[in-house]
PDB file of C-alpha atoms in Angstrom:
ATOM      1  CA  MET A   1       0.080  -0.437   0.059  1.00 96.00           C
ATOM      2  CA  VAL A   2       1.434   3.352  -0.603  1.00 98.00           C
ATOM      3  CA  PRO A   3       2.008   5.252   2.016  1.00 97.00           C
ATOM      4  CA  ASP A   4      -0.169   8.594   2.896  1.00 98.00           C
ATOM      5  CA  GLU A   5       2.823  10.468   3.110  1.00 98.00           C
ATOM      6  CA  LEU A   6       3.795   9.160  -0.543  1.00 98.00           C
ATOM      7  CA  VAL A   7       0.966  10.597  -2.159  1.00 98.00           C
ATOM      8  CA  LEU A   8       1.256  14.306  -0.326  1.00 98.00           C
ATOM      9  CA  ALA A   9       5.439  13.720  -1.386  1.00 99.00           C
ATOM     10  CA  VAL A  10       3.444  13.388  -5.160  1.00 98.00           C
ATOM     11  CA  GLU A  11       0.979  16.135  -4.808  1.00 98.00           C
ATOM     12  CA  ARG A  12       3.567  18.805  -3.191  1.00 98.00           C
ATOM     13  CA  GLY A  13       6.363  16.916  -5.810  1.00 98.00           C
ATOM     14  CA  SER A  14       8.380  16.192  -3.725  1.00 99.00           C
ATOM     15  CA  LEU A  15      11.164  14.394  -5.743  1.00 99.00           C
ATOM     16  CA  ASP A  16      14.028  13.727  -3.312  1.00 99.00           C
ATOM     17  CA  THR A  17      11.287  12.520  -1.038  1.00 99.00           C
ATOM     18  CA  ILE A  18      10.025  10.076  -3.451  1.00 99.00           C
ATOM     19  CA  GLU A  19      13.577   8.936  -4.774  1.00 99.00           C
ATOM     20  CA  GLN A  20      14.388   7.970  -0.866  1.00 99.00           C
ATOM     21  CA  ALA A  21      11.653   5.956  -0.549  1.00 99.00           C
ATOM     22  CA  LEU A  22      12.399   4.486  -2.703  1.00 99.00           C
ATOM     23  CA  ASP A  23      15.925   4.006  -2.317  1.00 99.00           C
ATOM     24  CA  ALA A  24      14.795   2.261   1.302  1.00 98.00           C
ATOM     25  CA  GLU A  25      11.650   0.181  -0.567  1.00 98.00           C
ATOM     26  CA  PRO A  26      12.123  -0.684  -4.009  1.00 98.00           C
ATOM     27  CA  GLY A  27       8.843  -1.839  -4.341  1.00 98.00           C
ATOM     28  CA  LEU A  28       6.742   1.171  -3.265  1.00 98.00           C
ATOM     29  CA  VAL A  29       6.920   1.571  -8.002  1.00 98.00           C
ATOM     30  CA  THR A  30       4.646  -1.593  -7.950  1.00 98.00           C
ATOM     31  CA  ALA A  31       2.219  -0.154  -3.780  1.00 98.00           C
ATOM     32  CA  ARG A  32      -0.997   1.030  -4.485  1.00 98.00           C
ATOM     33  CA  THR A  33      -3.065   2.935  -2.849  1.00 98.00           C
ATOM     34  CA  GLY A  34      -7.226   2.332  -1.710  1.00 97.00           C
ATOM     35  CA  ASP A  35      -7.934   3.200  -5.261  1.00 97.00           C
ATOM     36  CA  GLU A  36      -5.420   0.956  -7.243  1.00 98.00           C
ATOM     37  CA  ASP A  37      -3.243   3.433  -8.119  1.00 99.00           C
ATOM     38  CA  THR A  38       0.242   3.469  -8.169  1.00 99.00           C
ATOM     39  CA  LEU A  39       2.449   6.751  -7.732  1.00 99.00           C
ATOM     40  CA  LEU A  40       2.562   6.954 -11.396  1.00 99.00           C
ATOM     41  CA  HIS A  41      -0.695   6.963 -11.904  1.00 99.00           C
ATOM     42  CA  LEU A  42      -0.346  10.337  -9.258  1.00 98.00           C
ATOM     43  CA  ALA A  43       2.702  11.280 -10.447  1.00 98.00           C
ATOM     44  CA  CYS A  44       1.166  12.060 -14.333  1.00 98.00           C
ATOM     45  CA  TRP A  45      -2.582  13.210 -12.909  1.00 96.00           C
ATOM     46  CA  GLN A  46      -0.796  15.623 -10.465  1.00 96.00           C
ATOM     47  CA  LYS A  47       1.360  16.493 -13.632  1.00 96.00           C
ATOM     48  CA  GLN A  48       5.160  15.473 -11.918  1.00 97.00           C
ATOM     49  CA  THR A  49       6.479  15.241 -15.043  1.00 97.00           C
ATOM     50  CA  ALA A  50      10.475  14.410 -12.896  1.00 98.00           C
ATOM     51  CA  ILE A  51       7.714  11.918 -10.537  1.00 99.00           C
ATOM     52  CA  ALA A  52       6.681  10.599 -13.518  1.00 99.00           C
ATOM     53  CA  ALA A  53      10.456   9.664 -14.655  1.00 98.00           C
ATOM     54  CA  LEU A  54      11.884   8.676 -12.016  1.00 99.00           C
ATOM     55  CA  LEU A  55       9.571   6.309 -11.295  1.00 99.00           C
ATOM     56  CA  LEU A  56       9.644   5.141 -15.006  1.00 99.00           C
ATOM     57  CA  ALA A  57      13.205   5.185 -14.486  1.00 98.00           C
ATOM     58  CA  ARG A  58      13.205   2.413 -11.659  1.00 98.00           C
ATOM     59  CA  GLY A  59      10.219   0.544 -13.498  1.00 98.00           C
ATOM     60  CA  ALA A  60       6.934   1.596 -13.420  1.00 99.00           C
ATOM     61  CA  ASP A  61       4.702  -0.043 -16.102  1.00 99.00           C
ATOM     62  CA  PRO A  62       3.113   2.334 -17.374  1.00 98.00           C
ATOM     63  CA  ASN A  63       0.366   0.592 -18.574  1.00 98.00           C
ATOM     64  CA  ALA A  64      -0.958  -0.955 -14.939  1.00 99.00           C
ATOM     65  CA  ARG A  65      -4.736  -0.321 -14.738  1.00 99.00           C
ATOM     66  CA  GLY A  66      -5.231   1.785 -11.874  1.00 98.00           C
ATOM     67  CA  CYS A  67      -8.861   3.466 -10.753  1.00 98.00           C
ATOM     68  CA  TYR A  68     -11.986   2.163 -12.924  1.00 98.00           C
ATOM     69  CA  GLY A  69      -9.286   0.425 -15.347  1.00 98.00           C
ATOM     70  CA  ARG A  70      -7.600   3.625 -16.130  1.00 98.00           C
ATOM     71  CA  THR A  71      -3.557   4.154 -17.595  1.00 98.00           C
ATOM     72  CA  SER A  72      -0.986   6.648 -16.671  1.00 98.00           C
ATOM     73  CA  LEU A  73      -1.435   7.756 -19.785  1.00 96.00           C
ATOM     74  CA  HIS A  74      -4.874   8.708 -19.080  1.00 96.00           C
ATOM     75  CA  TYR A  75      -3.942  10.392 -16.261  1.00 96.00           C
ATOM     76  CA  ALA A  76      -1.600  12.519 -17.813  1.00 95.00           C
ATOM     77  CA  VAL A  77      -3.945  14.124 -20.809  1.00 94.00           C
ATOM     78  CA  HIS A  78      -6.698  14.981 -17.962  1.00 90.00           C
ATOM     79  CA  ASP A  79      -7.397  18.247 -18.151  1.00 84.00           C
ATOM     80  CA  GLY A  80      -5.544  19.562 -20.825  1.00 80.00           C
ATOM     81  CA  ARG A  81      -2.491  21.271 -19.489  1.00 80.00           C
ATOM     82  CA  ALA A  82       0.522  21.746 -21.924  1.00 83.00           C
ATOM     83  CA  VAL A  83       2.622  19.887 -19.787  1.00 86.00           C
ATOM     84  CA  SER A  84       0.790  16.067 -20.417  1.00 90.00           C
ATOM     85  CA  VAL A  85       2.503  16.852 -23.622  1.00 93.00           C
ATOM     86  CA  GLU A  86       5.919  15.399 -21.662  1.00 93.00           C
ATOM     87  CA  LEU A  87       4.299  12.954 -20.022  1.00 95.00           C
ATOM     88  CA  VAL A  88       2.594  11.239 -22.967  1.00 95.00           C
ATOM     89  CA  ARG A  89       6.171  11.149 -24.444  1.00 95.00           C
ATOM     90  CA  GLN A  90       7.898  10.169 -20.848  1.00 97.00           C
ATOM     91  CA  LEU A  91       4.974   7.127 -21.308  1.00 97.00           C
ATOM     92  CA  LEU A  92       5.717   6.156 -24.837  1.00 96.00           C
ATOM     93  CA  ALA A  93       9.155   6.449 -24.401  1.00 96.00           C
ATOM     94  CA  HIS A  94       8.125   3.153 -21.754  1.00 97.00           C
ATOM     95  CA  GLY A  95       6.157   1.508 -23.554  1.00 96.00           C
ATOM     96  CA  ALA A  96       2.553   3.051 -22.617  1.00 97.00           C
ATOM     97  CA  ASP A  97      -0.116   1.552 -24.929  1.00 96.00           C
ATOM     98  CA  PRO A  98      -2.408   4.248 -25.907  1.00 95.00           C
ATOM     99  CA  TRP A  99      -5.540   2.066 -26.662  1.00 95.00           C
ATOM    100  CA  ILE A 100      -6.306   0.266 -24.088  1.00 96.00           C
ATOM    101  CA  ALA A 101      -9.257   1.383 -22.928  1.00 97.00           C
ATOM    102  CA  GLU A 102     -10.649   2.625 -19.393  1.00 98.00           C
ATOM    103  CA  ASN A 103     -13.801   0.371 -17.363  1.00 98.00           C
ATOM    104  CA  ASN A 104     -16.234   2.998 -20.059  1.00 97.00           C
ATOM    105  CA  GLY A 105     -13.781   2.001 -22.886  1.00 97.00           C
ATOM    106  CA  PHE A 106     -12.069   5.009 -23.010  1.00 96.00           C
ATOM    107  CA  THR A 107      -8.972   5.054 -24.308  1.00 96.00           C
ATOM    108  CA  ALA A 108      -6.759   7.351 -23.428  1.00 95.00           C
ATOM    109  CA  ASP A 109      -6.387   8.561 -27.348  1.00 92.00           C
ATOM    110  CA  ALA A 110     -10.242   9.521 -26.425  1.00 94.00           C
ATOM    111  CA  TRP A 111      -9.526  11.446 -22.905  1.00 92.00           C
ATOM    112  CA  ALA A 112      -7.319  13.235 -25.390  1.00 93.00           C
ATOM    113  CA  ARG A 113     -10.087  14.708 -27.510  1.00 92.00           C
ATOM    114  CA  GLN A 114     -12.455  15.520 -24.919  1.00 91.00           C
ATOM    115  CA  GLU A 115      -9.706  17.574 -22.033  1.00 87.00           C
ATOM    116  CA  MET A 116      -7.337  18.888 -24.587  1.00 86.00           C
ATOM    117  CA  TRP A 117      -7.731  21.633 -27.552  1.00 85.00           C
ATOM    118  CA  ASP A 118      -4.943  23.334 -29.493  1.00 86.00           C
ATOM    119  CA  GLU A 119      -1.184  22.714 -30.352  1.00 88.00           C
ATOM    120  CA  PRO A 120      -1.010  20.682 -26.832  1.00 90.00           C
ATOM    121  CA  LEU A 121      -4.008  18.404 -28.666  1.00 89.00           C
ATOM    122  CA  ALA A 122      -2.229  18.532 -31.370  1.00 91.00           C
ATOM    123  CA  ALA A 123       1.525  17.237 -30.135  1.00 92.00           C
ATOM    124  CA  VAL A 124      -0.645  14.473 -28.216  1.00 93.00           C
ATOM    125  CA  LEU A 125      -2.053  12.825 -31.101  1.00 92.00           C
ATOM    126  CA  ARG A 126       0.662  13.176 -33.131  1.00 94.00           C
ATOM    127  CA  GLN A 127       2.080  10.718 -30.490  1.00 94.00           C
ATOM    128  CA  PHE A 128      -0.195   8.946 -29.996  1.00 95.00           C
ATOM    129  CA  ALA A 129      -0.712   8.157 -34.092  1.00 94.00           C
ATOM    130  CA  ALA A 130       2.823   6.466 -33.637  1.00 94.00           C
ATOM    131  CA  VAL A 131       1.712   3.653 -31.778  1.00 93.00           C
ATOM    132  CA  PRO A 132      -0.035   1.030 -34.013  1.00 90.00           C
ATOM    133  CA  ARG A 133      -3.563   0.182 -33.021  1.00 86.00           C
ATOM    134  CA  PRO A 134      -4.170  -3.519 -31.262  1.00 82.00           C
ATOM    135  CA  ASP A 135      -6.387  -4.157 -34.679  1.00 75.00           C
ATOM    136  CA  ARG A 136      -3.366  -2.464 -37.463  1.00 65.00           C
ATOM    137  CA  ARG A 137      -0.432  -4.572 -35.739  1.00 55.00           C
TER     138      ARG A 137
END
């Protein structure tokens, strides 16, 4: 279980705290919250790019399903901020699949089309287009 202090550390962008915790207990990279999210899910939701990069470097699974079956990519594109483009780039570079549907059937691509606009949306969609869809693999 992800300790509450690490949830707060992610929310506050406390990279050092997360790094020290992972050094002491490497298994935290796969630990879950009560809602089934990982630290990577939380970092993407909070748009903490440095923490996401650390977690990915430590072996976090970018395709792990969390709350409602959502992946970190779903959280990365939520709310349409420009920083989402960098998070998406990091996640895709570590094997994230934008075509995984959450429990309601929406992929990260579909979420991006709902949550983003203008150049950030165009940049994310260009990145997703480079990943073959399962029906075209």
